[in-house]
CSV table of C-alpha atoms in Angstrom, one decimal:
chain,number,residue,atom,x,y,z
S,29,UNK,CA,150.6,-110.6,106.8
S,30,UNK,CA,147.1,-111.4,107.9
S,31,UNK,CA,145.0,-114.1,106.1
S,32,UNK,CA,142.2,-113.6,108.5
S,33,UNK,CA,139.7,-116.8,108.1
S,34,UNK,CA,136.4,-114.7,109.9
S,35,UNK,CA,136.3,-112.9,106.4
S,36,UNK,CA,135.6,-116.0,104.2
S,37,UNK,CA,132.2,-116.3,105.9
S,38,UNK,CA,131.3,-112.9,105.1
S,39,UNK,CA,132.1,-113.2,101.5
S,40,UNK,CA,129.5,-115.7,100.0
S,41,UNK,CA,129.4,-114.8,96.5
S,42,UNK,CA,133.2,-115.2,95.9
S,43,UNK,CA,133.3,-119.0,97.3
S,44,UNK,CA,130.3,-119.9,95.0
S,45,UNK,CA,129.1,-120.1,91.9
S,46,UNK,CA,126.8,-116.7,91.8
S,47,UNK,CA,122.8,-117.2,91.1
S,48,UNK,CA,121.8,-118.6,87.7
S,49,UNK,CA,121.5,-115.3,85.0
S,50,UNK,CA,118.3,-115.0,83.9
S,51,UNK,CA,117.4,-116.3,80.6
S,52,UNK,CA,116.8,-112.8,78.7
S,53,UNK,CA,117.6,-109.9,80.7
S,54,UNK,CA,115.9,-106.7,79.2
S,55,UNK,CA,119.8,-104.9,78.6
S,56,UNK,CA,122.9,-106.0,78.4
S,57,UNK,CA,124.9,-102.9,78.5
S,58,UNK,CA,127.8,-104.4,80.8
S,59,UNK,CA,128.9,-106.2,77.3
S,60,UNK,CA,128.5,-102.8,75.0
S,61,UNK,CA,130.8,-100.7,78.1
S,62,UNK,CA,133.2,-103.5,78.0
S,63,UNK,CA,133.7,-103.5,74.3
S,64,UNK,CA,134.3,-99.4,75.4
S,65,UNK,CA,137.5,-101.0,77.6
S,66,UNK,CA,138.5,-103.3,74.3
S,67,UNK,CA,139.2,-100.4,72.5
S,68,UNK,CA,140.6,-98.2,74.9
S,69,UNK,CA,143.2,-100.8,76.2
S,70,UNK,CA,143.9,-101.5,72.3
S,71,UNK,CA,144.9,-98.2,72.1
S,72,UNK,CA,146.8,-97.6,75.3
S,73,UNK,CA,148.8,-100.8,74.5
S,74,UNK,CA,149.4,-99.5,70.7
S,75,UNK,CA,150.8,-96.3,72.2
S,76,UNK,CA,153.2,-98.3,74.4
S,77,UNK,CA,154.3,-100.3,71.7
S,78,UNK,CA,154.3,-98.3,68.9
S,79,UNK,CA,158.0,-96.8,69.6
S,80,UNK,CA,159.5,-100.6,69.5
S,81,UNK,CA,158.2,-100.5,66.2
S,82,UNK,CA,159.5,-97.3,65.2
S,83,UNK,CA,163.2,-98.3,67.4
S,84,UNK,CA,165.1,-99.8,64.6
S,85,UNK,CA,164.3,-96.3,62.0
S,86,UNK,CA,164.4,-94.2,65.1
S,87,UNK,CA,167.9,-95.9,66.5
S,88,UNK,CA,169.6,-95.1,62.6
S,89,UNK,CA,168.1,-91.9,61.9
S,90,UNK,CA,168.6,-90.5,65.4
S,91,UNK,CA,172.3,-92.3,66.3
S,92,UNK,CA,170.9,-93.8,69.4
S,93,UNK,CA,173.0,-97.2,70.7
S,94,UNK,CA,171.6,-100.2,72.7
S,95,UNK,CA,172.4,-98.6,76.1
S,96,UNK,CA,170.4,-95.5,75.0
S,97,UNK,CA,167.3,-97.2,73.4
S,98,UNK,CA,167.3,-99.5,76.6
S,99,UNK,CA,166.7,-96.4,78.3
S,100,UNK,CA,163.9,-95.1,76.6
S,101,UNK,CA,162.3,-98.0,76.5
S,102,UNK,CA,162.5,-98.5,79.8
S,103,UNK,CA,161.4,-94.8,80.6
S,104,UNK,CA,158.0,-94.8,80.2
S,105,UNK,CA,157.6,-97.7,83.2
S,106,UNK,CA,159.6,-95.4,85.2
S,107,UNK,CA,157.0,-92.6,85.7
S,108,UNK,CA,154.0,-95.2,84.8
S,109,UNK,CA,155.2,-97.5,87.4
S,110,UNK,CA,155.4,-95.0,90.2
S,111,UNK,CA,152.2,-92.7,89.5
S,112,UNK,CA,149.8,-96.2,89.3
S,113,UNK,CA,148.7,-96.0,93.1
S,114,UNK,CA,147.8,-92.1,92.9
S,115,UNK,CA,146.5,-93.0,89.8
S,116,UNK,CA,144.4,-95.7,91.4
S,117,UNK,CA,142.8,-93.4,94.1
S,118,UNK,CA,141.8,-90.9,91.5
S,119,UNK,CA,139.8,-93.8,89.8
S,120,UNK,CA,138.4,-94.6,92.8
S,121,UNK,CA,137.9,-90.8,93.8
S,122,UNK,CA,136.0,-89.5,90.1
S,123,UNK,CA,135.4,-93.1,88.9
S,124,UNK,CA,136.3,-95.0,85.4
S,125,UNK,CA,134.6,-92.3,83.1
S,126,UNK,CA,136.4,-89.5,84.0
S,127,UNK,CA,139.2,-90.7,84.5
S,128,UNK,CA,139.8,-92.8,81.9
S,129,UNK,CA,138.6,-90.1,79.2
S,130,UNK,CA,141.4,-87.4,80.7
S,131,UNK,CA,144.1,-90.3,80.7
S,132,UNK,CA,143.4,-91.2,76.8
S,133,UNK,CA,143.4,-87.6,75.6
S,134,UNK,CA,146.5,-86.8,77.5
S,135,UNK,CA,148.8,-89.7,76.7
S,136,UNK,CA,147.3,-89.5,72.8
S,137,UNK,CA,148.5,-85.8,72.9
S,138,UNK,CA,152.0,-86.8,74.1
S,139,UNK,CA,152.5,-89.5,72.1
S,140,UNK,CA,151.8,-87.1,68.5
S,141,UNK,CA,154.8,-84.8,70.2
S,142,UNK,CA,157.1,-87.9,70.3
S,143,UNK,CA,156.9,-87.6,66.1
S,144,UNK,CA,158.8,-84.4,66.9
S,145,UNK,CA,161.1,-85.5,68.6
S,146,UNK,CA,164.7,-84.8,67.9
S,147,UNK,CA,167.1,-87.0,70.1
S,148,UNK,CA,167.8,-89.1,73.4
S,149,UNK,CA,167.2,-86.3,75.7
S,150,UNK,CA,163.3,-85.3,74.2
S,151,UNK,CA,162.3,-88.8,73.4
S,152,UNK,CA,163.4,-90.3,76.9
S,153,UNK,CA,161.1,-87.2,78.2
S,154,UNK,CA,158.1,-87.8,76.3
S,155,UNK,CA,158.4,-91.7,77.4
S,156,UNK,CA,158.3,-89.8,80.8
S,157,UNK,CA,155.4,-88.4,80.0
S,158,UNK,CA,153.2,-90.7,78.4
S,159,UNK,CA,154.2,-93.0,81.1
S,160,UNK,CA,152.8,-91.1,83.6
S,161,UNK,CA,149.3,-89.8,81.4
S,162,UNK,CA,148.5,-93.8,81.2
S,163,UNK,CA,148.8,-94.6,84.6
S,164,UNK,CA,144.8,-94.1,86.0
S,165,UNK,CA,144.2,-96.8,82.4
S,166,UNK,CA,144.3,-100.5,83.9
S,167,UNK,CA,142.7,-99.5,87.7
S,168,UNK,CA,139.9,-97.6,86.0
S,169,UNK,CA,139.7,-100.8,83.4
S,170,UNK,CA,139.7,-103.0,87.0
S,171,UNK,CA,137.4,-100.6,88.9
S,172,UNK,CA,134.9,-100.5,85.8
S,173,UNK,CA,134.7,-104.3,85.4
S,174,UNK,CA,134.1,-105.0,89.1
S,175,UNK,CA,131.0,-103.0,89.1
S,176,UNK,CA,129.4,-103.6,85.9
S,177,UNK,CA,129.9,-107.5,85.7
S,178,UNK,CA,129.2,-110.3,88.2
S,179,UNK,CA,131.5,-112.4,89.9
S,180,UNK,CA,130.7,-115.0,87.2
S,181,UNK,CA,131.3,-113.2,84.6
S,182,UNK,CA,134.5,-111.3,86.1
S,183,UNK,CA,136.8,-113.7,84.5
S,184,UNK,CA,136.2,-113.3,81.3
S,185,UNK,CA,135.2,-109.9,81.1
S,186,UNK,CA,138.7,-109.2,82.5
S,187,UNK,CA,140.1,-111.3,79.9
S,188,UNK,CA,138.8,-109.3,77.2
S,189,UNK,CA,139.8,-106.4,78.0
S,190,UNK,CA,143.4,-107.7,79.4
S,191,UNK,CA,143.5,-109.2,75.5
S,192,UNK,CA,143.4,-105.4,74.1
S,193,UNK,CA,147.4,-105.2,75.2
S,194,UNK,CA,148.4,-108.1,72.5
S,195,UNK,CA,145.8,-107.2,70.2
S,196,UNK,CA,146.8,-103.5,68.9
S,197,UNK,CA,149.8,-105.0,68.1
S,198,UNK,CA,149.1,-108.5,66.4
S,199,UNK,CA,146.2,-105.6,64.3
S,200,UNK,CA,148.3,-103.3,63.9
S,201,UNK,CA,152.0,-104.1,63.3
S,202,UNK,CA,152.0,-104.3,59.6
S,203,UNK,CA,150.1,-101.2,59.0
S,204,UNK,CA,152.6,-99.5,61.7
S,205,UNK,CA,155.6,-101.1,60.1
S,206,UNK,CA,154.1,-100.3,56.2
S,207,UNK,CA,153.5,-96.4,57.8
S,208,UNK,CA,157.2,-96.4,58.7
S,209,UNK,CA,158.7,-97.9,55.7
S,210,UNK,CA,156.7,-95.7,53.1
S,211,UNK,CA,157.0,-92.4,55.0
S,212,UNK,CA,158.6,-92.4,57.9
S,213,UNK,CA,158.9,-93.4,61.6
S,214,UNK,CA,157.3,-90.1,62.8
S,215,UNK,CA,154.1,-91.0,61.3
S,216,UNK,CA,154.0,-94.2,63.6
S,217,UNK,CA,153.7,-91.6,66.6
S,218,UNK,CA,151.2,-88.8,64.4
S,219,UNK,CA,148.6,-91.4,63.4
S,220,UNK,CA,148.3,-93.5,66.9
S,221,UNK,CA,148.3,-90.2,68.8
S,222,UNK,CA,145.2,-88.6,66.8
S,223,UNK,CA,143.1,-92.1,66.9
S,224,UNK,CA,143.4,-91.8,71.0
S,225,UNK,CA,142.4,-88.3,71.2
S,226,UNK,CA,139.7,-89.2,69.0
S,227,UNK,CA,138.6,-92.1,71.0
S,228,UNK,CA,139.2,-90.3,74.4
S,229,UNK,CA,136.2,-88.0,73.0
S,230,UNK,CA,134.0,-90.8,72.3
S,231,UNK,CA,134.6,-92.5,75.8
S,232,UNK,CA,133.9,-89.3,77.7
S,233,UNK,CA,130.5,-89.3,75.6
S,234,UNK,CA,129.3,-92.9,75.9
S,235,UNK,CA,130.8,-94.3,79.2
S,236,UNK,CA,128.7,-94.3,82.7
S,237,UNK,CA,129.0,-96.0,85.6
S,238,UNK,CA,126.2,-98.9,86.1
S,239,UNK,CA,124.0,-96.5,88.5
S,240,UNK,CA,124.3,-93.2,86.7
S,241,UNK,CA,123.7,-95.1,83.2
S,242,UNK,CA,119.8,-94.4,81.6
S,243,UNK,CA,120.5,-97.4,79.1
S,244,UNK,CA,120.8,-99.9,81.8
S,245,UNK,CA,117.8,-101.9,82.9
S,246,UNK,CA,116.8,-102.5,86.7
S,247,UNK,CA,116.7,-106.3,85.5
S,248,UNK,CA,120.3,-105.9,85.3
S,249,UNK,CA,121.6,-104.3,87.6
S,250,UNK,CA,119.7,-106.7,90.0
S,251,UNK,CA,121.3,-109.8,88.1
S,252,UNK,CA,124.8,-107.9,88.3
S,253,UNK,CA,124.6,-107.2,92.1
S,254,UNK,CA,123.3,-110.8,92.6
S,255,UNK,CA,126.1,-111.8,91.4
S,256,UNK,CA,128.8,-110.0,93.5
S,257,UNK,CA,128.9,-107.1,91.0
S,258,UNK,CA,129.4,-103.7,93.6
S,259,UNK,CA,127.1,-101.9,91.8
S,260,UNK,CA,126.5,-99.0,94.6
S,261,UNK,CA,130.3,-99.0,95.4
S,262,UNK,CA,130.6,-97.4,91.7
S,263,UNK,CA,128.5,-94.0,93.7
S,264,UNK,CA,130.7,-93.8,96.4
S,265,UNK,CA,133.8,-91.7,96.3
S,266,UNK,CA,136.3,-93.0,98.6
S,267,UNK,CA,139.0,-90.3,101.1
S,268,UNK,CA,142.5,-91.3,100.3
S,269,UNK,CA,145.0,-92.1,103.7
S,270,UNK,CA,147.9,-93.4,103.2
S,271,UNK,CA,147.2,-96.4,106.3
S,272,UNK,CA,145.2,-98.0,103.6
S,273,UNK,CA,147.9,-99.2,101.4
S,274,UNK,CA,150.1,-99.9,104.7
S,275,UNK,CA,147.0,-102.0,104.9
S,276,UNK,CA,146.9,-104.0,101.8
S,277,UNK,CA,150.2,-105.5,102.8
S,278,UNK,CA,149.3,-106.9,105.9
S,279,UNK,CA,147.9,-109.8,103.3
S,280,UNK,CA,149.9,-112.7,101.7
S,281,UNK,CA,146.7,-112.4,98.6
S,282,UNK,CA,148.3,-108.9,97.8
S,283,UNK,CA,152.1,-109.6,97.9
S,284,UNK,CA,151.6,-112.9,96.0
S,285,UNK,CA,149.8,-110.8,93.2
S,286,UNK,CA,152.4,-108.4,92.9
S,287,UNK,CA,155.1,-110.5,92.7
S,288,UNK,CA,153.4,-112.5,89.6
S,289,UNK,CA,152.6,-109.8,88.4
S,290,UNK,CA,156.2,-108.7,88.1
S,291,UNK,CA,157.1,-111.7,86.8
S,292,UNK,CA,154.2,-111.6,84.1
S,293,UNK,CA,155.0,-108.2,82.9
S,294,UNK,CA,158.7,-108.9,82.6
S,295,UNK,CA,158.0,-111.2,79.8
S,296,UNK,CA,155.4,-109.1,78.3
S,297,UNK,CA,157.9,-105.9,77.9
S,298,UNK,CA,160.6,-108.3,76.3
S,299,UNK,CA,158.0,-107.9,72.8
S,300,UNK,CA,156.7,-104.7,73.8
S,301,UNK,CA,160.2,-103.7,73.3
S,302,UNK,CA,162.9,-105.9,72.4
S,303,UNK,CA,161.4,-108.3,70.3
S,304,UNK,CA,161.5,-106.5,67.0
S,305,UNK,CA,165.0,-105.4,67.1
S,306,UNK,CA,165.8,-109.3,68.1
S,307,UNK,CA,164.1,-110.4,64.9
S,308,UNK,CA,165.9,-108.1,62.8
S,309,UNK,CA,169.2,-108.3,64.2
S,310,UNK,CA,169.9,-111.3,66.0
S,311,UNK,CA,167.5,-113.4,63.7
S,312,UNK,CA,168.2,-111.4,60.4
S,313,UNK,CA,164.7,-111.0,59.6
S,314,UNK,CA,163.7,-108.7,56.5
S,315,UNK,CA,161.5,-105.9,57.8
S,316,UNK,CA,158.4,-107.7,55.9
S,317,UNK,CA,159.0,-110.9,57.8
S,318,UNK,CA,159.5,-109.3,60.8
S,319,UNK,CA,156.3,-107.9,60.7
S,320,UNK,CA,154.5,-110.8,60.2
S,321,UNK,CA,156.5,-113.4,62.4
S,322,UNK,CA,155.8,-110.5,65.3
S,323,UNK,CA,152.3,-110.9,64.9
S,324,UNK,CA,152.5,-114.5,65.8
S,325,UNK,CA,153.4,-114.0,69.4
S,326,UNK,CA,150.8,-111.2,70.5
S,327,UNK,CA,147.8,-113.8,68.6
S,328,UNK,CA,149.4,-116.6,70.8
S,329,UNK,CA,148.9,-114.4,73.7
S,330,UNK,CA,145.7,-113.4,72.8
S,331,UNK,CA,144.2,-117.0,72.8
S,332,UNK,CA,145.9,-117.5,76.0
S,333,UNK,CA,144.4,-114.6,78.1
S,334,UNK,CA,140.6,-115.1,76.2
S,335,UNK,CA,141.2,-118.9,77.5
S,336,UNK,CA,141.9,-118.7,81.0
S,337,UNK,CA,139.1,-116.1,81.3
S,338,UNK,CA,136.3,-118.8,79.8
S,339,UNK,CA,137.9,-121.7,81.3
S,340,UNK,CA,138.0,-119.9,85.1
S,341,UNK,CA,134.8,-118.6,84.5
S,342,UNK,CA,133.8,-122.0,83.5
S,343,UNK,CA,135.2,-123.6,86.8
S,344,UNK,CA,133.0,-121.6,89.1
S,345,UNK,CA,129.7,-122.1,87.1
S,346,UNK,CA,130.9,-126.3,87.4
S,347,UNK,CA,131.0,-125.2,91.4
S,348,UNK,CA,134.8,-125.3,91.7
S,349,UNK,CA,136.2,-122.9,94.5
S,350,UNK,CA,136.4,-119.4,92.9
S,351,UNK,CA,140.5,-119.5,94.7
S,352,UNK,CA,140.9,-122.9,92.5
S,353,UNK,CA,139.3,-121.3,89.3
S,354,UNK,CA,141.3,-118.2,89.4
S,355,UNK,CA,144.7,-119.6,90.6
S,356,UNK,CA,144.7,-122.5,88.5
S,357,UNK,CA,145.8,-119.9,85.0
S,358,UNK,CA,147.9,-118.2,87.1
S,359,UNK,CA,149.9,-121.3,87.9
S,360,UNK,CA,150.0,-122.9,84.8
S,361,UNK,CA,150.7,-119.8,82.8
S,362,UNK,CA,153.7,-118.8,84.8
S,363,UNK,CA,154.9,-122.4,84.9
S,364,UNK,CA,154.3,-122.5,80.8
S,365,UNK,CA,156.4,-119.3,80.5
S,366,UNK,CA,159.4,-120.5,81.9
S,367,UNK,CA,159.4,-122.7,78.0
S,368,UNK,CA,161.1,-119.3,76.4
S,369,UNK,CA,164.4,-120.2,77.5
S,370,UNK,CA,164.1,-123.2,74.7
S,371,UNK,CA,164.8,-120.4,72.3
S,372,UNK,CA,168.3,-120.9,72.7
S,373,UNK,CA,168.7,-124.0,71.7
S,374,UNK,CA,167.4,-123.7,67.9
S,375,UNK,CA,168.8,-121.6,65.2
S,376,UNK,CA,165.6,-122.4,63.5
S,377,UNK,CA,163.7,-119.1,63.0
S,378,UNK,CA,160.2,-121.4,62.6
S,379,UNK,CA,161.0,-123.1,65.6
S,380,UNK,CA,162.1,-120.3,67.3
S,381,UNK,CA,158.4,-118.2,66.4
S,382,UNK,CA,156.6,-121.2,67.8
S,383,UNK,CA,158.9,-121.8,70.6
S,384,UNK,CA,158.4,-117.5,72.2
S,385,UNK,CA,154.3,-118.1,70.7
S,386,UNK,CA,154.1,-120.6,72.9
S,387,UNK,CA,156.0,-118.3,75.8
S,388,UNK,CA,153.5,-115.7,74.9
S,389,UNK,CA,150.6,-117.7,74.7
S,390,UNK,CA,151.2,-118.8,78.6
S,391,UNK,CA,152.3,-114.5,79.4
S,392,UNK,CA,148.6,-114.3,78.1
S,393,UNK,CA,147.2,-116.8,80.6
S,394,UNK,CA,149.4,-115.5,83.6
S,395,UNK,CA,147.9,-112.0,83.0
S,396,UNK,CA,144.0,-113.2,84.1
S,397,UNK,CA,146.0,-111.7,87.0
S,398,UNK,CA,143.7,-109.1,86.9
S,399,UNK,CA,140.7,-111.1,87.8
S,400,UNK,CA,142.1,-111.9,91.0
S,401,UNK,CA,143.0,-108.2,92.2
S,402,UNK,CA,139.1,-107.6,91.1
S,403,UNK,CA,138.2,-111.0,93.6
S,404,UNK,CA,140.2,-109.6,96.8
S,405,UNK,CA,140.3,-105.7,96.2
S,406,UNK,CA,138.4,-104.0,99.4
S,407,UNK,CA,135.4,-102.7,98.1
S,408,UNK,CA,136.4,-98.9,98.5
S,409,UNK,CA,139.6,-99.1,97.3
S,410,UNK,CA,139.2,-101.3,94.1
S,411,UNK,CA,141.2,-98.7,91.8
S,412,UNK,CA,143.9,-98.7,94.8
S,413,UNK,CA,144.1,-102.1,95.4
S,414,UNK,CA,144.4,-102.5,90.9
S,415,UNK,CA,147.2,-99.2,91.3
S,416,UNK,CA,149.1,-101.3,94.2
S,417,UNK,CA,149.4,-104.6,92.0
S,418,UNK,CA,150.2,-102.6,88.9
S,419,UNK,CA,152.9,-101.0,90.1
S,420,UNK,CA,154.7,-103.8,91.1
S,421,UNK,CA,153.9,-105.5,87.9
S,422,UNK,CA,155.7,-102.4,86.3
S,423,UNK,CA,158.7,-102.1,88.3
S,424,UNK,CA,158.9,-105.3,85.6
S,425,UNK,CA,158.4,-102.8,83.1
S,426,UNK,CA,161.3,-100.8,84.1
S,427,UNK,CA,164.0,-103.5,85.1
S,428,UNK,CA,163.5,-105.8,82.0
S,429,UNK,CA,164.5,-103.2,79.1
S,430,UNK,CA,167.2,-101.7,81.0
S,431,UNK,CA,168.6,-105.7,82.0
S,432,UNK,CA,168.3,-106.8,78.2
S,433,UNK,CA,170.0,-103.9,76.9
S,434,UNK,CA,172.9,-103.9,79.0
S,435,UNK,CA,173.3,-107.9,78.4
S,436,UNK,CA,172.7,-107.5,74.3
S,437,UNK,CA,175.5,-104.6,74.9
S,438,UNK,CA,177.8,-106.5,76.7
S,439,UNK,CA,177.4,-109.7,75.1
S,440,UNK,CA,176.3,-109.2,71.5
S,441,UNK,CA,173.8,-111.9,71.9
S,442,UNK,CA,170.2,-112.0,73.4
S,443,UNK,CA,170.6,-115.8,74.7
S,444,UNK,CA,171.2,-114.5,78.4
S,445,UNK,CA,168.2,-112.1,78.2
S,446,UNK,CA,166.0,-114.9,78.1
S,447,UNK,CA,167.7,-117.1,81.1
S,448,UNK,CA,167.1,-114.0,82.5
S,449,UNK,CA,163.1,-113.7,81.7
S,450,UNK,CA,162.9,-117.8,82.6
S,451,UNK,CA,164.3,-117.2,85.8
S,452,UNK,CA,161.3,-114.5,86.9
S,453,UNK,CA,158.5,-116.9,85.4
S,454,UNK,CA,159.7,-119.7,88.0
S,455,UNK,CA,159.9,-116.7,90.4
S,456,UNK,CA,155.9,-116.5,89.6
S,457,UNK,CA,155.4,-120.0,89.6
S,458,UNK,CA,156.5,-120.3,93.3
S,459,UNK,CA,154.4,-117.2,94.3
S,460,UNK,CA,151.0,-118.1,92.9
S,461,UNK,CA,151.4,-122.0,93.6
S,462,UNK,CA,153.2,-121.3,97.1
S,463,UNK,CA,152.1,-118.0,99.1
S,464,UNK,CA,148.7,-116.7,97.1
S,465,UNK,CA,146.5,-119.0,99.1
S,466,UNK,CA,142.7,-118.3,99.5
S,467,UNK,CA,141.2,-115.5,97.5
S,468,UNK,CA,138.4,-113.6,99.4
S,469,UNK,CA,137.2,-109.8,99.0
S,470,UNK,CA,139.6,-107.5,102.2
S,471,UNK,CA,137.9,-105.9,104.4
S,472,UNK,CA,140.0,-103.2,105.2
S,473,UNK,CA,140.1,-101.8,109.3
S,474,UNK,CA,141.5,-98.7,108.4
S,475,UNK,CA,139.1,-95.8,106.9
């Protein structure tokens, strides 16, 4: 794996702090397109979610046991994990608008047929397929923020949109839960679905890339391409070849982000998928406290990601290395998570809330992740390089509901589930502290 030093010299905007921003530029539409990538990551992360919600109705009323729902939950990392680096080059290839509006309209489709489902065999499926459909999401998310927002900005705007994953559910449990309760589970699936499609419309309509955008000032894009923002890259369509990923491994930056990456998203499907059932069933939780305690966890997380965005951001404006600013949350977040093993030792259900917030809270400051893959991504291969990283973050995704099921199946008990979960956040500890090293934008040899 190549570090190559020569490449640090030629990439003077990611070692410091970018020019001042001028004090009134004439737009600011690089703020209104992220608050686009809010709402669509709100909504991607509610459609991922929404079925652990539904999983303790869906589980009685369909006869489905802990092996089986394991399985489903699992299933939707399965074909997500695996189409992220096609996925990638198609951002890169038709760019963030396009992309993105096809993705949200055909997941949001898919997930309305999963209220019609009728057992195992057609949910596990339709997990399939909405796994798949949401793929191009987080690279075009990653490809969109790297050329609308300058390298000072880049943490935070990451952060933000990164936050949208806890903040559908900590929204939108209750209503989810109250939808479920008064009706029925299928309606958890019905009313998500249609707000997507719905949404996927108004992307298509109001998204543009910063050079083909009418609504963007010239002041801006000058302050944004200043800055380290690749502006023109966002015209250029890049011609797949499969030496370019071979590529991206020849670089310790690359394989260190993957595996925290993994480590991050392991915790992070634990209450995308497991944590309701635990509530209800290990902790004994009525369905009305469940819903609120859940919330708790995914605000925690929230905070946590919104924080290590300002406070990297923050570093590089005080002239701190831009490796420092953006290592230093991956680090501490991944060291913080290891803190969810504690669960075990309380029978306290208080204590036991604070104890996985606190775990989530530091799952939300490992996952500024994100702003590091926009930092070292080649220029032409941005979605790639966010496709790459992704899907090693969700081969998390597919072993972590799988691994707790079998051990709650086997055991009875979630306690060795979360050994389990402690022992990949030290995993990420030792890869960001230990192998990430320098963070500089790749310049690939291969094209």
């Amino acid at each position: 794996m190549s570090s190559n030093p020569e490449i640090h010299a030629l990439d003077v905007d990611m070692s410091a702090p970018a020019a001042a921003a001028p004090t009134r530029l004439p737009s600011r539409r690089r703020w209104f397109i992220l608050s686009l990538l809010l709402i669509a990551t709100i909504i991607n992360y509610v459609d991922r979610v929404n079925i652990s919600i539904a999983a303790p109705f869906m589980a009685k009323d369909l006869g489905l046991d802990k092996v089986e729902m394991g399985l489903i939950f699992s299933a939707f990392a399965w074909t997500y994990a695996f189409a992220l680096v096609p996925a990638g080059f198609i951002a890169d290839r038709f760019g963030s608008r396009f992309t993105y509006g096809v993705s949200l309209i055909s997941w949001s489709a898919v997930t309305v047929c999963q209220g019609l489902a009728g057992g195992f065999a057609s949910l596990l499926g339709l997990r399939l397929a909405v796994g798949a459909m949401e793929a191009p999401a987080f690279p075009a998310n990653s490809r969109a923020v790297t050329v609308w927002f300058p390298a000072r900005e880049r943490g935070l705007a990451s952060s933000v949109y990164v936050c949208g994953q806890y903040l559908g559910t900590a929204l939108f449990s209750g209503a989810l839960l109250w939808l479920a309760n008064t009706y029925d589970w299928r309606h958890i699936f019905y009313s998500t679905g249609v707000v997507g499609i719905l949404f996927g419309i108004v992307w298509l309509y109001l998204y543009r890339d910063p050079m083909s955008c009418k609504k963007v000032s010239k002041q801006e894009l000058k302050y944004i391409e200043d800055g380290g923002g690749l502006v023109k890259s966002s015209q250029e369509r890049t011609k797949f070849n499969w030496r370019q990923i071979a590529e991206l491994f020849r670089y310790r930056q690359v394989w260190a982000i993957c595996i925290g990456k993994f480590a991050s998203t392991s915790a992070l499907y634990f209450f995308l998928t497991w944590f309701p059932t635990y509530l209800i069933e290990e902790r004994h939780l009525t369905m009305v406290k469940a819903g609120i305690f859940a919330v708790l966890p995914f605000v925690g997380a929230t905070i946590g990601i919104l924080l290590a965005g300002i406070v990297s951001d923050g570093l590089i404006r005080r002239g701190y290395s831009l490796s420092f600013a953006r290592k230093l949350p991956l680090v501490v977040g991944s060291m913080l998570g290891m803190s969810i093993v504690l669960v075990n030792f309380t029978d306290s259900n208080t204590v036991c809330i604070a104890l996985l917030t606190c775990a989530f809270f530091a799952q939300g400051i490992a996952s500024s992740s994100w702003a590091a893959v926009s930092e070292v991504a080649p220029k032409e291969l941005i979605g790639l390089t966010g496709g790459v990283t992704s899907l090693a973050a969700n081969i998390g995704g597919i072993v972590t509901p799988i691994v707790i099921g079998a051990i709650v199946q086997a055991t009875g008990s979630f306690a060795w589930a979360f050994w389990f979960i402690g022992g990949v956040a030290l995993m990420g500890t030792l890869s960001y502290s230990l192998l990430l090293g320098r963070l500089y934008r790749i310049q690939l040899k291969t094209h």
